[in-house]
Coordinates of C-alpha atoms in Angstrom, one line a residue:
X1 CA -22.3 -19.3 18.8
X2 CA -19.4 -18.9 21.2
X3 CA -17.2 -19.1 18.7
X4 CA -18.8 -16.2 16.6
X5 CA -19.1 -14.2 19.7
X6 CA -15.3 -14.8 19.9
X7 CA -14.8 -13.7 16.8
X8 CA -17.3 -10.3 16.9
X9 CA -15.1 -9.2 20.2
X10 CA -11.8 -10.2 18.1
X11 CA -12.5 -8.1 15.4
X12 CA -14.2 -5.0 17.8
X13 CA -11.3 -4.7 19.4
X14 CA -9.1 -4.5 16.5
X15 CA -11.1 -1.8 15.0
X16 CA -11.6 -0.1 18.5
X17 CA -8.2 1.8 18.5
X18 CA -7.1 3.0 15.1
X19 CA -3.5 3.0 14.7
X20 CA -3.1 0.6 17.7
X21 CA -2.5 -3.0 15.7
X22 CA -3.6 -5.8 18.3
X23 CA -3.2 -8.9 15.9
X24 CA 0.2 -8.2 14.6
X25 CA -0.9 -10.9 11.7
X26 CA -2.9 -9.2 8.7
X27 CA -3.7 -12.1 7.2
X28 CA -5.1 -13.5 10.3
X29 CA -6.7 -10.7 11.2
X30 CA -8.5 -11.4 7.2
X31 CA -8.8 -15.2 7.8
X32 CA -10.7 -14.2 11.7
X33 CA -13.0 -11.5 9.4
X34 CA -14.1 -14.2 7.0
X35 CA -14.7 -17.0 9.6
X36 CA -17.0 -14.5 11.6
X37 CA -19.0 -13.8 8.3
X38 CA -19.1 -17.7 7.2
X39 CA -20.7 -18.6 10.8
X40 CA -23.6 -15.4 10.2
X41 CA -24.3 -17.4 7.2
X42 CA -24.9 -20.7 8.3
X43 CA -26.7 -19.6 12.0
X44 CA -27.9 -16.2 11.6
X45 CA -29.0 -16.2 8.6
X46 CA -31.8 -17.5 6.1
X47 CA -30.5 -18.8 2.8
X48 CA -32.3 -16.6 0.8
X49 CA -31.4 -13.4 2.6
X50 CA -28.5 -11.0 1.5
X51 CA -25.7 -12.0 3.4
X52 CA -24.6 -8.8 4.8
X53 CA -23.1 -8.7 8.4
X54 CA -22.1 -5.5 10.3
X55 CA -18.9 -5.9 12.2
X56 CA -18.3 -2.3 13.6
X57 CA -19.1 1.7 13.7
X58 CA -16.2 3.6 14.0
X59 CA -15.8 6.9 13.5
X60 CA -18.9 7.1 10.9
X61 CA -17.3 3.8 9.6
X62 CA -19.4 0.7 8.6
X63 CA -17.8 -2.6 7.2
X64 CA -19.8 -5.0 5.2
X65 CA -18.4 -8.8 5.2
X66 CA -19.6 -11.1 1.9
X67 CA -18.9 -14.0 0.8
X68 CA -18.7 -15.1 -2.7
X69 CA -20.9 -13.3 -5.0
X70 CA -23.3 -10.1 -4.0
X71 CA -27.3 -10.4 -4.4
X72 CA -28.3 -7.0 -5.5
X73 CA -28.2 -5.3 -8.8
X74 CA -25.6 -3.0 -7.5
X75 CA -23.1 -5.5 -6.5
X76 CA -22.2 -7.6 -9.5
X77 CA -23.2 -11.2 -10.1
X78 CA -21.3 -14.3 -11.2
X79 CA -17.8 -13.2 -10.5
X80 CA -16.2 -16.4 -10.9
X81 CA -13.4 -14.9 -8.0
X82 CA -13.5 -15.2 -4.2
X83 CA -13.2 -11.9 -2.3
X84 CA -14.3 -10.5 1.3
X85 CA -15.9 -6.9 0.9
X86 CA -15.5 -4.3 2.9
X87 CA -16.9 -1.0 2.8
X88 CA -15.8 2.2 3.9
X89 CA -18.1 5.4 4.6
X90 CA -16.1 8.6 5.0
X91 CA -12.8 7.0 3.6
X92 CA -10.8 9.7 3.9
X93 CA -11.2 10.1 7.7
X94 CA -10.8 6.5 8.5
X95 CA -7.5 6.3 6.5
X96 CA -6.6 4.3 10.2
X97 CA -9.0 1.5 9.4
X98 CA -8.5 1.2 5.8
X99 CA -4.8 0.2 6.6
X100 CA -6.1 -2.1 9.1
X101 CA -8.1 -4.3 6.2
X102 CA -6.1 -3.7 3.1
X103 CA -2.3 -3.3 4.3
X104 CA -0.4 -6.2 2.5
X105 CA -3.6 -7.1 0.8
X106 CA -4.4 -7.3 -3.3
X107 CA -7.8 -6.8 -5.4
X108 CA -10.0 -4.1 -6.6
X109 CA -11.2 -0.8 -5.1
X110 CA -14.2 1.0 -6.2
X111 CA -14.8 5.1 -5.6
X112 CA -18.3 5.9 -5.2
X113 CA -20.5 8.9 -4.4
X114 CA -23.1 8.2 -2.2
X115 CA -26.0 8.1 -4.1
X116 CA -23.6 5.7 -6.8
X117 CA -24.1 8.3 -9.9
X118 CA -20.4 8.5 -10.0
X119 CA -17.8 5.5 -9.6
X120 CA -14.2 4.7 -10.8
X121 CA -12.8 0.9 -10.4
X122 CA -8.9 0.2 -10.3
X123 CA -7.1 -2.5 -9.0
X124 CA -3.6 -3.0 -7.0
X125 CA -1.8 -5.7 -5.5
X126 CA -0.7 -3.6 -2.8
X127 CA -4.1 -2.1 -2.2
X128 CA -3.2 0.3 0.9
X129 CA -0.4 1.9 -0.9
X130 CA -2.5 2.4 -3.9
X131 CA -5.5 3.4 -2.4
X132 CA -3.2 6.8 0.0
X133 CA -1.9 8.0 -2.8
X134 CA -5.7 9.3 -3.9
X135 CA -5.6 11.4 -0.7
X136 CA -2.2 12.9 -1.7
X137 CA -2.2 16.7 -2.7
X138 CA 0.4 15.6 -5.0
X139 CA -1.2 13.6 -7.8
X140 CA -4.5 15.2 -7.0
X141 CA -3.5 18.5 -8.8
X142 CA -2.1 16.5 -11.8
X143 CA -5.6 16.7 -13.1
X144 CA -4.1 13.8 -15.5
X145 CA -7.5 11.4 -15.2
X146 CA -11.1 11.9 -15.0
X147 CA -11.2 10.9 -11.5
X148 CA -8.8 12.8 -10.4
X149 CA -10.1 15.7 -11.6
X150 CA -13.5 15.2 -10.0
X151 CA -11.7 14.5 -6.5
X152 CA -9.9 17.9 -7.1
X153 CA -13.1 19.6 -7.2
X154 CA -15.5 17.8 -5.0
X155 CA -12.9 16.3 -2.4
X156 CA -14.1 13.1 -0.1
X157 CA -16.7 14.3 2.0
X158 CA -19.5 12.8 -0.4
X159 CA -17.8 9.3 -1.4
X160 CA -17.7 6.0 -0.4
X161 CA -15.1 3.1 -0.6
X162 CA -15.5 -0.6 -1.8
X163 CA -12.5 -3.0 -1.5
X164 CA -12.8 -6.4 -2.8
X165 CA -10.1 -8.2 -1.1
X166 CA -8.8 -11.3 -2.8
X167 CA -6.9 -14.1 -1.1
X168 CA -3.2 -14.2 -1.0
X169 CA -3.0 -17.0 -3.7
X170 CA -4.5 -14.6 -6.7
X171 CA -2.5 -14.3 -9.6
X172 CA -2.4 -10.4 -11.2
X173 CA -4.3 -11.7 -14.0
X174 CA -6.9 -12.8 -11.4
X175 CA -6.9 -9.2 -10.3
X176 CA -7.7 -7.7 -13.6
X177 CA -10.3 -10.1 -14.0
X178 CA -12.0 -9.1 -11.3
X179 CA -11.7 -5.7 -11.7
X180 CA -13.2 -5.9 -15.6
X181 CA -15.6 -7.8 -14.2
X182 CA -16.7 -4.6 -11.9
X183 CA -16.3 -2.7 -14.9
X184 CA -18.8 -4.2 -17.3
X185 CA -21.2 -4.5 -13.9
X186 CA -20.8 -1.0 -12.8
X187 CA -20.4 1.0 -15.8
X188 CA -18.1 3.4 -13.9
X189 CA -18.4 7.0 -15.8
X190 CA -15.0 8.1 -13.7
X191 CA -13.0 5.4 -15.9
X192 CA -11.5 6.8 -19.1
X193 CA -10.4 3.0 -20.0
X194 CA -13.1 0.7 -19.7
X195 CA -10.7 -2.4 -20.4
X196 CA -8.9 -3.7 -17.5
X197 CA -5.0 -3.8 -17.7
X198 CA -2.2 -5.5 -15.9
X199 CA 0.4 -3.4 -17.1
X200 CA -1.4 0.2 -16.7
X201 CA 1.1 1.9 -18.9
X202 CA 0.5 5.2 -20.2
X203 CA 1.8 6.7 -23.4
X204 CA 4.6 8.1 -22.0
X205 CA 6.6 5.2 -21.4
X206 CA 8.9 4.1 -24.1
X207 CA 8.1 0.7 -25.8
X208 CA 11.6 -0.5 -24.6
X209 CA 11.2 0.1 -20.9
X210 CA 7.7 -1.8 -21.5
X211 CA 9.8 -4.7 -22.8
X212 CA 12.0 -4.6 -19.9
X213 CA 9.0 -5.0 -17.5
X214 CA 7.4 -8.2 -19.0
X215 CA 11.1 -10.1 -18.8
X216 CA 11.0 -9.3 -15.5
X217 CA 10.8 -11.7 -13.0
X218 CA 10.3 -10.2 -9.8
X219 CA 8.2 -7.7 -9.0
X220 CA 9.1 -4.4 -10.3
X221 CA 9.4 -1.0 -7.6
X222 CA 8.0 1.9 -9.2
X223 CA 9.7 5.2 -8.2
X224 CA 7.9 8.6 -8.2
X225 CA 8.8 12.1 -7.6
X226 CA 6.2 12.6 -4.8
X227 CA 6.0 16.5 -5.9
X228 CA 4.1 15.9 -9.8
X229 CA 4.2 12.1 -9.4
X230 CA 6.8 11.6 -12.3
X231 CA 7.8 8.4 -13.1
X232 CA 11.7 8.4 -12.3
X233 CA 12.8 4.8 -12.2
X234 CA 11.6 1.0 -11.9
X235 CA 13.6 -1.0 -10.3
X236 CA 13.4 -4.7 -11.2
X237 CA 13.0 -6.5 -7.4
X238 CA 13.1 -5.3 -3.9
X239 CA 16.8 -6.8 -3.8
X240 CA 17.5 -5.1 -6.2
X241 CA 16.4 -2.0 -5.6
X242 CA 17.9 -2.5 -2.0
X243 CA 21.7 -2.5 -2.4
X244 CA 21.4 0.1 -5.3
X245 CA 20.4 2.8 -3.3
X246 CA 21.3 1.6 0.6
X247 CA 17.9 1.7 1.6
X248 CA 16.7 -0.7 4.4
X249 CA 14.3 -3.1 4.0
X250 CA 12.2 -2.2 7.1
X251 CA 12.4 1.5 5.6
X252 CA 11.0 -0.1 2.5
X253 CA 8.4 -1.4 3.8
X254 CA 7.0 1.5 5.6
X255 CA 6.9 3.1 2.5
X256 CA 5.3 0.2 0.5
X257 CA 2.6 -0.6 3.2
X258 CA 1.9 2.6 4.8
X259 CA 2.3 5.3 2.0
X260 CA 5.4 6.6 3.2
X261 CA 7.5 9.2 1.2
X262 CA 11.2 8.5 1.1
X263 CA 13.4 10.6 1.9
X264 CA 10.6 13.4 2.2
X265 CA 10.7 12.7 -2.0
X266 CA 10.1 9.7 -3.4
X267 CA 6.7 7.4 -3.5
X268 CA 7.1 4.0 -3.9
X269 CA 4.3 1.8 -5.4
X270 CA 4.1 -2.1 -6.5
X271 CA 1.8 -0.7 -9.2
X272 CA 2.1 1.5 -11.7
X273 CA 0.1 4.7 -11.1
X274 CA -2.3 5.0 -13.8
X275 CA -3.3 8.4 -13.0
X276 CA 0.0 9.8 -13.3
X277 CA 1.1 10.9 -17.0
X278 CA 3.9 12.2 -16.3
X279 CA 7.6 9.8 -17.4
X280 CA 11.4 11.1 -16.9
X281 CA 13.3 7.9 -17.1
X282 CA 16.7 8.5 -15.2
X283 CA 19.7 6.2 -16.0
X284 CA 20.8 4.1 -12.8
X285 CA 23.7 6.2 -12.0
X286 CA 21.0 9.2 -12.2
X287 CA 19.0 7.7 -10.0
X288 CA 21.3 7.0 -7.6
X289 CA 22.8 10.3 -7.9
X290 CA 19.8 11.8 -7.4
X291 CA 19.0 9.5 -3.8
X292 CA 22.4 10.2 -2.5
X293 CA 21.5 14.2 -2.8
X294 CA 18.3 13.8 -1.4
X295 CA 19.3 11.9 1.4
X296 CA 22.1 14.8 2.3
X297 CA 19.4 17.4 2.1
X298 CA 17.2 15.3 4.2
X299 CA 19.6 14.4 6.6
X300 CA 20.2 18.2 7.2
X301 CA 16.3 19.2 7.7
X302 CA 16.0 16.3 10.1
X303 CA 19.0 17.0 12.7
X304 CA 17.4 14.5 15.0
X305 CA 19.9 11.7 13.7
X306 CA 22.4 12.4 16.5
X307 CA 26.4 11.6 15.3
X308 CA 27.8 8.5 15.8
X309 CA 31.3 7.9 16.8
X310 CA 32.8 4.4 16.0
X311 CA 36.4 3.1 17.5
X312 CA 37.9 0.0 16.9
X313 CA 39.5 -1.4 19.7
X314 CA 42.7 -2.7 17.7
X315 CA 43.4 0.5 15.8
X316 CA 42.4 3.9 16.8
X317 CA 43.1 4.7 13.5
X318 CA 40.2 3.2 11.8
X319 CA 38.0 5.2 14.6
X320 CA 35.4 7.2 12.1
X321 CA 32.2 9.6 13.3
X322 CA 29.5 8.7 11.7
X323 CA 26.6 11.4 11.2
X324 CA 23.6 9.1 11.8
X325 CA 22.8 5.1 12.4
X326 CA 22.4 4.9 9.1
X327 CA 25.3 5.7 7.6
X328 CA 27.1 3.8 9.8
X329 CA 25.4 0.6 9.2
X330 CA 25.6 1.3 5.5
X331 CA 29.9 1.8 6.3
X332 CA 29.9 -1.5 8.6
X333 CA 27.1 -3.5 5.8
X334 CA 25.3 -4.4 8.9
X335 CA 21.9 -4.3 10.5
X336 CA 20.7 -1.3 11.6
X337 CA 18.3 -3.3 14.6
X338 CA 21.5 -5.2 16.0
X339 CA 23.8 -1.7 16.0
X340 CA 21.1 0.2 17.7
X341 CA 21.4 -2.5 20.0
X342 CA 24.8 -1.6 21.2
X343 CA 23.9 1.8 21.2
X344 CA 21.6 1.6 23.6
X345 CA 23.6 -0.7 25.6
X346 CA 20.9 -3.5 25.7
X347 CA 24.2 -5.6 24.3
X348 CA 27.8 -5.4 25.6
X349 CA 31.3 -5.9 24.1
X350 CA 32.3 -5.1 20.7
X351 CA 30.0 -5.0 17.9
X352 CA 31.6 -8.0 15.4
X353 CA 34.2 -8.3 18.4
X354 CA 35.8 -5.3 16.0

């Protein structure tokens, strides 16, 4: 029982301060959740008794932990999949704590009113990322799906929020699986589509672009316009998309697992957002036509990137001002991390001995 008392003060802490990230490993942080609810099971609990295990209250916030399948009639039976569930009671004002549980994580999300006459299931493999972009003003006023047309009216205050988190090893098609599975459980009168897709494409998208996203390989970066939730572009990796637009991976990243907009304009997603109808396919040089303007506009609204003169010490000639990091690194193909380094003077001599 140590152990689990270990465990219980583990996982209190980490919910204690939202936005304050004390086990810098998420899947850890999973792996610690799902060891505290496998020892309730086995010491705390009688076998045939629901295995349900409070972990926390925070900030009208109460997480369920279950393993395997659920034993009531409003959790499904015989899913076939392994997930940990976690629910989340006032969703929108405990934004902090969902991106505690589901940053970096996959599976299938359920909205639900409180007294469960009204759900809507979807899945994502980058469930934090999906799951913001319901709180965005943005794609609520599309109005595009029956869900998002209730949220417009009714808001947040009355719902509910089930994540079925799978483990890292689940394949997409595992996903949808799962989710259909909650589907023909549930019934969910919020989903238009009552057959689970992998591809979520909507009309809009030409049956071309849909060939190009099943040769791909990696996995494809879909680009919104964060104002109407557009689709502009899909880029076909991270790689990719990387060194056609200059963007930095670590930027990336806060946009992918935090919801970030980039460049105060774009949304990136993993998934293709179902709820948005809307398709204006740029060409590449478009889109990158398009970055490159925004990122001037941006640069000038956030003057806080201070100019950056760089000298060579061979030939004053080559000395250019720079008008943030940034660009600079970008200029010198370099890392951003090791430059600001320099800067700051926390390393000495010449960056590249240049």
């Amino acid at each position: 029982m140590l152990i689990g008392t270990a465990y219980s003060v583990l996982i209190r802490l980490e919910l204690s301060g939202p936005g304050v990230q004390f086990i810098a490993d998420n899947q850890l942080y999973n792996s610690i959740i799902t060891s505290h609810a496998i020892l309730m099971i086995f010491f705390m609990v009688k076998k045939k008794q629901i295995n349900t295990f409070s972990v926390t209250s925070v900030k009208k916030f109460h997480t369920e932990v279950k393993i395997g399948n659920e034993n009531n009639q409003k959790d499904p039976l015989n899913s076939k999949h392994k997930y940990t569930k976690v629910l989340v009671e006032d969703p929108y004002n405990n934004r902090d704590i969902i991106a505690r549980v589901a940053k970096k994580q996959k599976g299938v999300y359920v909205w639900g009113t409180l007294d469960s006459k009204n759900m809507y299931v979807g899945h994502s493999i980058n469930l934090y990322n999906r799951i913001c972009s319901y709180f965005m003003p943005s794609i609520l006023k599309t109005k595009e799906r029956r869900v998002l047309r209730y949220l417009n009216k009714y808001g947040f205050t009355n719902l509910k929020l089930t994540i079925y988190i799978m483990e890292d090893s689940a394949s997409l098609e595992q996903i949808v699986e799962l989710e259909q599975h909650f589907i023909d459980s549930l019934n969910p009168n919020l989903n238009v589509d009552l057959v689970a897709s992998s591809s979520g494409y909507h009309e809009p998208m030409s049956q071309e672009m849909r060939e190009q996203l099943r040769k791909q390989r990696g996995t494809p970066i879909f680009v919104y316009d964060a104002n109407d939730f557009t689709l502009l572009y899909v880029f076909d990796s991270k790689n990719y998309m990387y060194n056609t637009i200059n963007i930095h991976h670590k930027t990336f990243n806060d946009c992918i697992d935090y919801g970030k907009l980039y460049l105060d304009t774009f949304f990136f997603s993993l998934d293709q957002i179902e709820e948005s109808a809307s398709t204006n396919l740029l060409t590449l040089d478009e889109i990158k036509s398009l970055v490159s303007k925004k990122r001037e506009i941006y640069e000038v609204k956030h003057p806080a990137s201070k100019s950056i003169l760089a000298e060579f010490k061979d030939d004053s000639r080559l000395n250019k001002e720079f008008s943030s990091l940034g660009s600079l690194a970008k200029e010198l193909k370099g890392d951003r991390a090791v430059i600001r380094e320099y800067l700051k003077g926390t390393k000495s001599g010449y960056y590249r001995g240049k």
